[in-house]
């Protein structure tokens, strides 16, 4: 009778057990960081080639597909000429793409030289699978020397930090994700705060005292004291400062300098960041 | 069947992670993995099915969010809810599947946010809601074609459709 009950409810029992395991994953993830992430690296390694192929297809191959779709239904005599034209167009588009990529890489090289820290360039091959969280997928992982916690930069400014690293792919938590936070200061007034992501796609600078001097248009840069981001990197620009309302702190809205939806190549800082002198920024 | 869902999950993840780069809003990216989980729950009644749902959620966790376990939990839960809906009601059609996918996306977005912030920022849920509703709607609209595609793949591969369960007697059959 007991076995009969188990057999008849085996799907629900299996599902309930798996729910318990996923709750354990959640609990462990919340309280121990990367402790339960090892199997995830295996999944990332397994799916990385598919992901890279998909990114290549959407970035480079979409032109080829469109060109060849246009040829459907064309008379046989024109097929060869049209195919040649499509090929030439694709080549032209590819060359233009390479030129843009070359420009981006030149900019990254300049940034790399200006940083004077060991860093490696990586291509962005995907975004967050859920669409609502803010992460990016990079081509390159532990085989290239990447580690969780490393800073990710673009030529426009700070992008985020690595949160999961597989052998050949890794994921970046963008600075505008609600779980992200970095130590930064106002370049003009030297007021320090914590820049964090907010749900509606911007950034806020937290823990800035109401008496401090922060104005719209001020530039926010990294302080370097968090040991992740080098000091003085552009984070964004102050767009609004709200002094009204209760509370000890100002509400400082910041527009990120980097356009996270358009970033294609990034720089991973693989060297430990030297700690800056602690006294200069106030706040 | 497991191989088919593994391939479809890979394709869904590839689409989801690349689509937001060419769509104007990332909230327009449908959650195809959740749609697959609903299809699994409505039409597959073996003990392997929840394990497949768990694996699909875990794979999604590898490519989404900063908190491991959120998608694993939600996809497994979605499978179980769809399984129960398919067992105890006659709601196994594409419309019912679309409604289930809609609810699952909302739970994943809002629940995932609460869990990843450890319930410290419930006041920001209102700001997240429009994007979550948009994504849930897009997913629900796309769910019926995805169900049809899965059914077509099964027919092409010669995989028989398991009989639809009704009531207590069919549970676990």
Short mmCIF file of C-alpha atoms in Angstrom, two decimals:
data_model
loop_
_atom_site.label_atom_id
_atom_site.label_comp_id
_atom_site.label_asym_id
_atom_site.label_seq_id
_atom_site.Cartn_x
_atom_site.Cartn_y
_atom_site.Cartn_z
CA UNK A 1 0.00 0.00 0.00
CA UNK A 2 2.85 2.33 0.95
CA UNK A 3 4.79 1.47 -2.20
CA UNK A 4 1.64 1.95 -4.25
CA UNK A 5 1.22 5.46 -2.84
CA UNK A 6 4.85 6.33 -3.59
CA UNK A 7 4.58 4.93 -7.11
CA UNK A 8 1.39 6.81 -7.93
CA UNK A 9 2.82 10.08 -6.61
CA UNK A 10 6.36 9.64 -7.86
CA UNK A 11 6.27 12.76 -10.06
CA UNK A 12 5.10 15.00 -7.23
CA UNK A 13 7.54 13.44 -4.76
CA UNK A 14 10.45 13.85 -7.20
CA UNK A 15 9.35 17.43 -7.91
CA UNK A 16 9.07 18.24 -4.21
CA UNK A 17 12.55 16.83 -3.54
CA UNK A 18 13.97 18.90 -6.40
CA UNK A 19 12.24 22.00 -5.04
CA UNK A 20 13.96 21.34 -1.71
CA UNK A 21 17.31 21.02 -3.49
CA UNK A 22 16.73 24.28 -5.36
CA UNK A 23 15.80 25.98 -2.08
CA UNK A 24 19.09 24.68 -0.69
CA UNK A 25 20.89 26.15 -3.74
CA UNK A 26 19.21 29.48 -3.08
CA UNK A 27 20.04 29.42 0.62
CA UNK A 28 23.67 28.38 0.01
CA UNK A 29 24.05 30.99 -2.72
CA UNK A 30 22.76 33.77 -0.51
CA UNK A 31 24.93 32.85 2.43
CA UNK A 32 28.15 31.52 0.92
CA UNK A 33 28.78 33.29 -2.38
CA UNK A 34 30.44 30.95 -4.86
CA UNK A 35 30.43 27.75 -2.76
CA UNK A 36 27.71 26.04 -4.79
CA UNK A 37 28.78 27.40 -8.15
CA UNK A 38 31.06 24.56 -9.33
CA UNK A 39 28.43 22.63 -11.31
CA UNK A 40 27.42 25.96 -12.88
CA UNK A 41 30.94 26.22 -14.36
CA UNK A 42 30.40 22.86 -16.03
CA UNK A 43 27.09 24.04 -17.50
CA UNK A 44 28.75 27.25 -18.72
CA UNK A 45 31.54 25.24 -20.32
CA UNK A 46 29.03 22.97 -22.04
CA UNK A 47 26.88 25.80 -23.35
CA UNK A 48 29.66 28.27 -24.26
CA UNK A 49 30.21 26.95 -27.83
CA UNK A 50 26.47 27.19 -28.56
CA UNK A 51 26.41 30.68 -27.13
CA UNK A 52 29.45 31.79 -29.13
CA UNK A 53 28.00 30.31 -32.32
CA UNK A 54 24.68 32.07 -31.70
CA UNK A 55 26.45 35.39 -31.11
CA UNK A 56 28.51 34.94 -34.30
CA UNK A 57 25.34 34.09 -36.20
CA UNK A 58 23.47 37.16 -35.00
CA UNK A 59 26.47 39.50 -35.33
CA UNK A 60 28.12 38.37 -38.54
CA UNK A 61 25.90 35.85 -40.23
CA UNK A 62 22.63 37.75 -40.19
CA UNK A 63 23.70 39.67 -43.29
CA UNK A 64 24.41 36.44 -45.15
CA UNK A 65 21.00 34.99 -44.26
CA UNK A 66 19.17 38.16 -45.33
CA UNK A 67 21.10 38.33 -48.56
CA UNK A 68 20.33 34.76 -49.47
CA UNK A 69 16.66 35.03 -48.48
CA UNK A 70 16.37 37.84 -51.02
CA UNK A 71 17.44 35.48 -53.75
CA UNK A 72 14.51 33.09 -53.30
CA UNK A 73 12.30 33.04 -56.39
CA UNK A 74 14.77 34.77 -58.71
CA UNK A 75 15.18 33.34 -62.20
CA UNK A 76 18.05 30.89 -62.75
CA UNK A 77 19.94 33.21 -65.13
CA UNK A 78 20.25 35.87 -62.49
CA UNK A 79 21.16 33.56 -59.62
CA UNK A 80 24.92 33.56 -60.12
CA UNK A 81 25.15 37.34 -60.52
CA UNK A 82 22.93 37.99 -57.55
CA UNK A 83 24.88 35.53 -55.42
CA UNK A 84 28.09 37.31 -56.35
CA UNK A 85 26.52 40.63 -55.47
CA UNK A 86 25.26 39.24 -52.15
CA UNK A 87 28.73 37.85 -51.46
CA UNK A 88 30.32 41.22 -52.26
CA UNK A 89 27.79 43.02 -50.06
CA UNK A 90 28.43 40.60 -47.22
CA UNK A 91 32.17 41.06 -47.63
CA UNK A 92 31.73 44.82 -47.60
CA UNK A 93 29.58 44.65 -44.46
CA UNK A 94 32.12 42.32 -42.87
CA UNK A 95 34.98 44.71 -43.70
CA UNK A 96 33.03 47.63 -42.26
CA UNK A 97 32.38 45.53 -39.13
CA UNK A 98 36.08 44.66 -38.86
CA UNK A 99 36.92 48.35 -39.15
CA UNK A 100 34.57 49.21 -36.29
CA UNK A 101 35.94 46.29 -34.24
CA UNK A 102 39.47 47.46 -34.97
CA UNK A 103 38.55 50.94 -33.74
CA UNK A 104 37.07 49.51 -30.53
CA UNK A 105 40.15 47.37 -29.94
CA UNK A 106 42.44 50.37 -30.55
CA UNK A 107 40.47 52.31 -27.93
CA UNK A 108 40.70 49.35 -25.55
CA UNK A 109 44.46 49.19 -26.13
CA UNK A 110 44.74 52.86 -25.22
CA UNK A 111 42.72 52.22 -22.07
CA UNK A 112 44.89 49.19 -21.24
CA UNK A 113 48.05 51.31 -21.59
CA UNK A 114 46.55 54.14 -19.53
CA UNK A 115 45.57 51.72 -16.74
CA UNK A 116 49.10 50.35 -16.40
CA UNK A 117 47.64 47.16 -14.96
CA UNK A 118 47.53 43.67 -16.43
CA UNK A 119 44.33 43.30 -18.40
CA UNK A 120 42.82 41.17 -21.15
CA UNK A 121 40.28 42.13 -23.82
CA UNK A 122 37.16 39.98 -24.26
CA UNK A 123 34.18 39.94 -26.61
CA UNK A 124 30.62 40.23 -25.32
CA UNK A 125 28.69 37.23 -26.67
CA UNK A 126 25.36 37.52 -24.89
CA UNK A 127 23.14 39.20 -22.36
CA UNK A 128 21.12 37.93 -19.41
CA UNK A 129 18.84 35.01 -20.27
CA UNK A 130 15.96 36.37 -18.19
CA UNK A 131 16.02 39.79 -19.82
CA UNK A 132 15.36 41.55 -16.51
CA UNK A 133 18.55 40.96 -14.52
CA UNK A 134 21.58 42.82 -15.80
CA UNK A 135 24.44 40.56 -16.69
CA UNK A 136 26.55 40.04 -19.80
CA UNK A 137 28.18 36.90 -21.13
CA UNK A 138 31.83 37.14 -22.19
CA UNK A 139 33.91 34.95 -24.46
CA UNK A 140 36.82 33.87 -22.26
CA UNK A 141 37.09 32.41 -18.79
CA UNK A 142 39.48 30.71 -16.40
CA UNK A 143 41.56 29.43 -19.36
CA UNK A 144 42.42 33.07 -20.05
CA UNK A 145 43.10 33.82 -16.37
CA UNK A 146 39.74 35.33 -15.47
CA UNK A 147 38.53 35.02 -11.88
CA UNK A 148 35.30 35.95 -10.15
CA UNK A 149 35.47 39.48 -8.71
CA UNK A 150 37.68 40.97 -11.44
CA UNK A 151 36.78 44.43 -12.77
CA UNK A 152 35.30 44.76 -16.27
CA UNK A 153 35.79 48.05 -18.11
CA UNK A 154 34.94 49.57 -21.46
CA UNK A 155 36.40 52.59 -23.17
CA UNK A 156 33.37 54.59 -21.99
CA UNK A 157 33.69 53.66 -18.33
CA UNK A 158 33.13 50.99 -15.71
CA UNK A 159 30.98 48.05 -16.86
CA UNK A 160 30.85 45.68 -13.89
CA UNK A 161 32.61 42.75 -12.27
CA UNK A 162 32.87 39.05 -13.04
CA UNK A 163 30.49 36.93 -10.97
CA UNK A 164 30.80 33.50 -12.59
CA UNK A 165 33.73 32.12 -14.52
CA UNK A 166 33.68 28.99 -16.64
CA UNK A 167 36.65 27.59 -18.59
CA UNK A 168 35.82 29.49 -21.78
CA UNK A 169 33.04 31.91 -20.86
CA UNK A 170 32.21 34.18 -17.96
CA UNK A 171 29.43 36.42 -16.71
CA UNK A 172 29.59 40.07 -15.70
CA UNK A 173 27.28 41.65 -13.18
CA UNK A 174 26.67 45.13 -14.60
CA UNK A 175 26.94 48.11 -12.28
CA UNK A 176 23.29 48.98 -12.97
CA UNK A 177 22.02 45.66 -11.58
CA UNK A 178 20.18 46.03 -8.28
CA UNK A 179 22.70 43.67 -6.63
CA UNK A 180 25.70 45.71 -7.68
CA UNK A 181 27.55 48.27 -5.55
CA UNK A 182 30.87 50.07 -5.97
CA UNK A 183 32.76 52.69 -4.01
CA UNK A 184 32.98 56.00 -5.89
CA UNK A 185 33.32 59.74 -5.38
CA UNK A 186 32.33 63.04 -6.93
CA UNK A 187 35.35 64.27 -8.88
CA UNK A 188 34.59 67.95 -8.17
CA UNK A 189 33.66 67.95 -4.50
CA UNK A 190 35.44 64.65 -3.54
CA UNK A 191 32.29 63.46 -1.75
CA UNK A 192 32.27 59.69 -1.46
CA UNK A 193 29.37 57.24 -1.69
CA UNK A 194 28.28 53.83 -2.88
CA UNK A 195 27.02 53.66 -6.45
CA UNK A 196 24.35 50.97 -6.86
CA UNK A 197 21.98 49.85 -9.58
CA UNK A 198 18.26 50.55 -9.46
CA UNK A 199 15.42 48.66 -11.03
CA UNK A 200 14.51 51.31 -13.61
CA UNK A 201 17.87 51.09 -15.37
CA UNK A 202 19.92 53.87 -13.80
CA UNK A 203 22.34 54.25 -10.91
CA UNK A 204 22.06 55.89 -7.52
CA UNK A 205 24.79 57.15 -5.27
CA UNK A 206 23.94 56.08 -1.74
CA UNK A 207 24.99 57.27 1.69
CA UNK A 208 25.79 60.86 0.68
CA UNK A 209 25.14 63.16 3.63
CA UNK A 210 22.45 65.83 3.07
CA UNK A 211 24.92 68.60 3.82
CA UNK A 212 27.35 67.50 1.10
CA UNK A 213 27.99 69.41 -2.10
CA UNK A 214 26.78 67.28 -5.05
CA UNK A 215 25.28 68.89 -8.16
CA UNK A 216 23.77 67.67 -11.44
CA UNK A 217 26.51 67.45 -14.07
CA UNK A 218 29.19 66.31 -11.60
CA UNK A 219 31.35 63.43 -12.72
CA UNK A 220 31.42 60.29 -10.58
CA UNK A 221 34.59 58.18 -10.63
CA UNK A 222 35.73 55.03 -8.84
CA UNK A 223 37.57 55.50 -5.55
CA UNK A 224 39.63 52.31 -5.78
CA UNK A 225 39.12 51.48 -2.11
CA UNK A 226 36.93 48.44 -2.82
CA UNK A 227 39.97 46.63 -4.22
CA UNK A 228 38.10 45.74 -7.42
CA UNK A 229 38.03 48.82 -9.62
CA UNK A 230 41.13 50.96 -10.18
CA UNK A 231 40.86 54.51 -8.89
CA UNK A 232 39.65 57.33 -11.14
CA UNK A 233 37.63 55.38 -13.71
CA UNK A 234 34.53 57.05 -15.07
CA UNK A 235 31.28 55.68 -13.60
CA UNK A 236 28.77 58.28 -14.79
CA UNK A 237 27.34 61.75 -14.42
CA UNK A 238 25.00 63.08 -11.75
CA UNK A 239 21.60 63.75 -13.32
CA UNK A 240 19.53 64.73 -10.27
CA UNK A 241 19.99 65.48 -6.58
CA UNK A 242 16.93 65.32 -4.33
CA UNK A 243 17.25 67.01 -0.94
CA UNK A 244 13.57 66.94 0.02
CA UNK A 245 11.99 64.25 2.15
CA UNK A 246 13.00 62.57 5.40
CA UNK A 247 16.25 60.74 5.99
CA UNK A 248 19.89 61.49 6.59
CA UNK A 249 21.08 61.11 3.02
CA UNK A 250 20.66 62.74 -0.39
CA UNK A 251 19.06 60.91 -3.29
CA UNK A 252 21.66 61.21 -6.05
CA UNK A 253 20.73 59.83 -9.48
CA UNK A 254 23.60 58.96 -11.79
CA UNK A 255 23.53 58.19 -15.54
CA UNK A 256 26.07 55.47 -16.33
CA UNK A 257 28.86 56.47 -18.71
CA UNK A 258 28.92 53.13 -20.50
CA UNK A 259 26.06 52.04 -22.75
CA UNK A 260 25.67 48.47 -21.53
CA UNK A 261 23.35 47.43 -24.37
CA UNK A 262 25.88 48.40 -27.03
CA UNK A 263 29.16 47.35 -25.46
CA UNK A 264 30.90 44.76 -27.66
CA UNK A 265 34.44 44.52 -26.33
CA UNK A 266 35.56 44.91 -22.74
CA UNK A 267 38.76 44.87 -20.74
CA UNK A 268 39.16 42.53 -17.76
CA UNK A 269 41.63 43.77 -15.14
CA UNK A 270 43.48 40.61 -14.12
CA UNK A 271 45.98 42.28 -11.80
CA UNK A 272 45.30 43.08 -8.16
CA UNK A 273 44.42 46.76 -7.71
CA UNK A 274 46.88 48.81 -5.63
CA UNK A 275 45.09 50.48 -2.73
CA UNK A 276 44.93 54.30 -2.95
CA UNK A 277 45.90 56.62 -0.10
CA UNK A 278 42.79 56.68 2.16
CA UNK A 279 42.69 60.34 3.21
CA UNK A 280 41.83 62.36 0.11
CA UNK A 281 38.11 61.81 -0.60
CA UNK A 282 35.77 63.01 2.10
CA UNK A 283 32.18 61.96 2.93
CA UNK B 1 12.25 13.02 -25.03
CA UNK B 2 14.99 14.20 -22.65
CA UNK B 3 17.36 14.78 -25.58
CA UNK B 4 14.71 16.80 -27.43
CA UNK B 5 14.11 19.05 -24.41
CA UNK B 6 17.87 19.40 -23.85
CA UNK B 7 18.32 20.62 -27.43
CA UNK B 8 15.29 22.92 -27.20
CA UNK B 9 16.58 24.37 -23.91
CA UNK B 10 19.96 25.07 -25.51
CA UNK B 11 18.23 26.82 -28.40
CA UNK B 12 15.97 28.76 -26.03
CA UNK B 13 18.96 29.94 -23.98
CA UNK B 14 20.88 30.91 -27.12
CA UNK B 15 17.88 32.96 -28.31
CA UNK B 16 17.25 34.55 -24.91
CA UNK B 17 20.88 35.60 -24.37
CA UNK B 18 21.32 37.06 -27.85
CA UNK B 19 17.84 38.50 -28.49
CA UNK B 20 18.16 41.39 -26.07
CA UNK B 21 21.09 42.74 -28.11
CA UNK B 22 18.87 43.40 -31.11
CA UNK B 23 15.56 44.17 -29.39
CA UNK B 24 14.86 47.74 -28.24
CA UNK B 25 13.92 46.58 -24.71
CA UNK B 26 15.36 43.64 -22.81
CA UNK B 27 11.90 43.05 -21.30
CA UNK B 28 10.72 42.07 -24.78
CA UNK B 29 12.82 38.90 -24.61
CA UNK B 30 10.42 35.99 -24.00
CA UNK B 31 11.22 33.40 -21.35
CA UNK B 32 11.16 30.37 -23.63
CA UNK B 33 12.62 28.03 -20.99
CA UNK B 34 9.56 28.61 -18.80
CA UNK B 35 7.30 27.88 -21.78
CA UNK B 36 9.14 24.58 -22.27
CA UNK B 37 8.67 23.81 -18.56
CA UNK B 38 4.92 24.42 -18.91
CA UNK B 39 4.78 22.11 -21.94
CA UNK B 40 6.69 19.50 -19.97
CA UNK B 41 4.26 19.78 -17.04
CA UNK B 42 1.11 19.65 -19.15
CA UNK B 43 2.12 16.74 -21.34
CA UNK B 44 4.79 14.65 -19.62
CA UNK B 45 3.94 12.61 -16.62
CA UNK B 46 7.01 10.52 -15.90
CA UNK B 47 9.34 10.95 -12.93
CA UNK B 48 12.11 12.02 -15.32
CA UNK B 49 10.12 15.14 -16.29
CA UNK B 50 10.65 17.11 -13.03
CA UNK B 51 14.35 16.21 -13.18
CA UNK B 52 14.44 17.65 -16.69
CA UNK B 53 12.68 20.80 -15.46
CA UNK B 54 15.23 21.11 -12.64
CA UNK B 55 18.11 20.75 -15.14
CA UNK B 56 16.53 23.35 -17.43
CA UNK B 57 16.27 25.80 -14.52
CA UNK B 58 19.84 25.12 -13.48
CA UNK B 59 21.06 25.73 -17.04
CA UNK B 60 19.14 29.00 -17.05
CA UNK B 61 20.70 29.98 -13.72
CA UNK B 62 24.09 29.70 -15.41
CA UNK B 63 23.08 32.48 -17.80
CA UNK B 64 20.82 34.69 -15.74
CA UNK B 65 20.88 36.88 -12.68
CA UNK B 66 23.38 36.95 -9.88
CA UNK B 67 21.62 34.53 -7.55
CA UNK B 68 22.06 30.83 -8.24
CA UNK B 69 18.90 28.81 -7.61
CA UNK B 70 16.18 31.32 -8.49
CA UNK B 71 15.52 29.93 -11.96
CA UNK B 72 16.03 26.34 -10.80
CA UNK B 73 13.33 26.84 -8.18
CA UNK B 74 10.90 28.70 -10.44
CA UNK B 75 11.23 26.33 -13.42
CA UNK B 76 10.75 23.26 -11.17
CA UNK B 77 7.77 24.93 -9.49
CA UNK B 78 6.31 25.87 -12.88
CA UNK B 79 6.58 22.26 -14.00
CA UNK B 80 4.78 21.04 -10.85
CA UNK B 81 1.99 23.63 -11.15
CA UNK B 82 1.49 22.77 -14.82
CA UNK B 83 1.54 19.07 -13.96
CA UNK B 84 -1.13 19.55 -11.31
CA UNK B 85 -3.20 21.74 -13.64
CA UNK B 86 -3.00 19.08 -16.32
CA UNK B 87 -3.87 16.32 -13.86
CA UNK B 88 -6.82 17.86 -12.04
CA UNK B 89 -8.37 20.07 -14.71
CA UNK B 90 -9.03 19.93 -18.41
CA UNK B 91 -6.76 22.95 -18.85
CA UNK B 92 -4.07 21.38 -21.01
CA UNK B 93 -4.54 23.43 -24.19
CA UNK B 94 -2.28 26.19 -25.48
CA UNK B 95 -4.40 28.94 -23.90
CA UNK B 96 -4.06 27.43 -20.44
CA UNK B 97 -0.35 26.96 -21.10
CA UNK B 98 -0.04 30.62 -22.06
CA UNK B 99 -1.74 31.69 -18.80
CA UNK B 100 0.60 29.44 -16.79
CA UNK B 101 3.64 30.86 -18.62
CA UNK B 102 2.40 34.41 -17.90
CA UNK B 103 2.09 33.69 -14.17
CA UNK B 104 5.43 31.85 -14.07
CA UNK B 105 7.28 34.81 -15.62
CA UNK B 106 5.76 37.18 -13.05
CA UNK B 107 6.75 34.87 -10.19
CA UNK B 108 10.25 34.52 -11.61
CA UNK B 109 10.76 38.26 -12.10
CA UNK B 110 9.25 39.54 -8.88
CA UNK B 111 10.18 36.56 -6.69
CA UNK B 112 13.68 36.50 -8.12
CA UNK B 113 14.10 40.18 -7.34
CA UNK B 114 12.88 39.76 -3.75
CA UNK B 115 15.16 36.76 -3.16
CA UNK B 116 18.24 38.31 -4.71
CA UNK B 117 17.78 41.46 -2.63
CA UNK B 118 17.00 39.27 0.41
CA UNK B 119 13.64 41.08 0.79
CA UNK B 120 15.43 44.37 1.56
CA UNK B 121 13.93 46.43 -1.28
CA UNK B 122 10.25 45.52 -1.70
CA UNK B 123 9.53 49.20 -2.43
CA UNK B 124 11.31 48.81 -5.79
CA UNK B 125 8.89 46.10 -6.94
CA UNK B 126 6.58 48.75 -8.41
CA UNK B 127 9.35 49.93 -10.72
CA UNK B 128 10.03 46.38 -11.85
CA UNK B 129 6.37 45.53 -12.45
CA UNK B 130 5.90 47.18 -15.91
CA UNK B 131 8.92 45.34 -17.34
CA UNK B 132 7.83 42.07 -15.71
CA UNK B 133 4.28 42.44 -17.11
CA UNK B 134 5.64 43.21 -20.56
CA UNK B 135 7.90 40.16 -20.53
CA UNK B 136 5.10 37.96 -19.18
CA UNK B 137 2.77 39.16 -21.97
CA UNK B 138 5.35 38.57 -24.71
CA UNK B 139 6.04 35.09 -23.29
CA UNK B 140 2.32 34.25 -23.07
CA UNK B 141 1.74 35.40 -26.66
CA UNK B 142 4.60 33.28 -27.93
CA UNK B 143 3.72 30.23 -25.82
CA UNK B 144 1.12 28.63 -28.20
CA UNK B 145 3.49 28.70 -31.23
CA UNK B 146 6.22 27.20 -29.05
CA UNK B 147 3.86 24.41 -27.91
CA UNK B 148 3.00 23.77 -31.57
CA UNK B 149 6.69 23.69 -32.47
CA UNK B 150 7.46 21.20 -29.69
CA UNK B 151 4.54 19.00 -30.80
CA UNK B 152 5.78 19.15 -34.38
CA UNK B 153 9.32 18.19 -33.31
CA UNK B 154 7.90 15.23 -31.37
CA UNK B 155 5.90 14.07 -34.39
CA UNK B 156 8.91 14.43 -36.67
CA UNK B 157 11.06 12.42 -34.28
CA UNK B 158 8.37 9.79 -33.86
CA UNK B 159 7.99 10.48 -30.15
CA UNK B 160 4.51 9.47 -29.06
CA UNK B 161 2.38 12.01 -27.17
CA UNK B 162 1.76 10.71 -23.66
CA UNK B 163 -1.92 10.46 -22.86
CA UNK B 164 -3.41 13.44 -21.09
CA UNK B 165 -4.17 12.81 -17.46
CA UNK B 166 -7.52 13.62 -15.92
CA UNK B 167 -7.99 13.34 -12.21
CA UNK B 168 -6.41 11.23 -9.53
CA UNK B 169 -6.35 7.97 -11.48
CA UNK B 170 -3.89 9.22 -14.06
CA UNK B 171 -1.34 10.65 -11.63
CA UNK B 172 2.07 9.13 -12.14
CA UNK B 173 0.84 6.90 -14.92
#
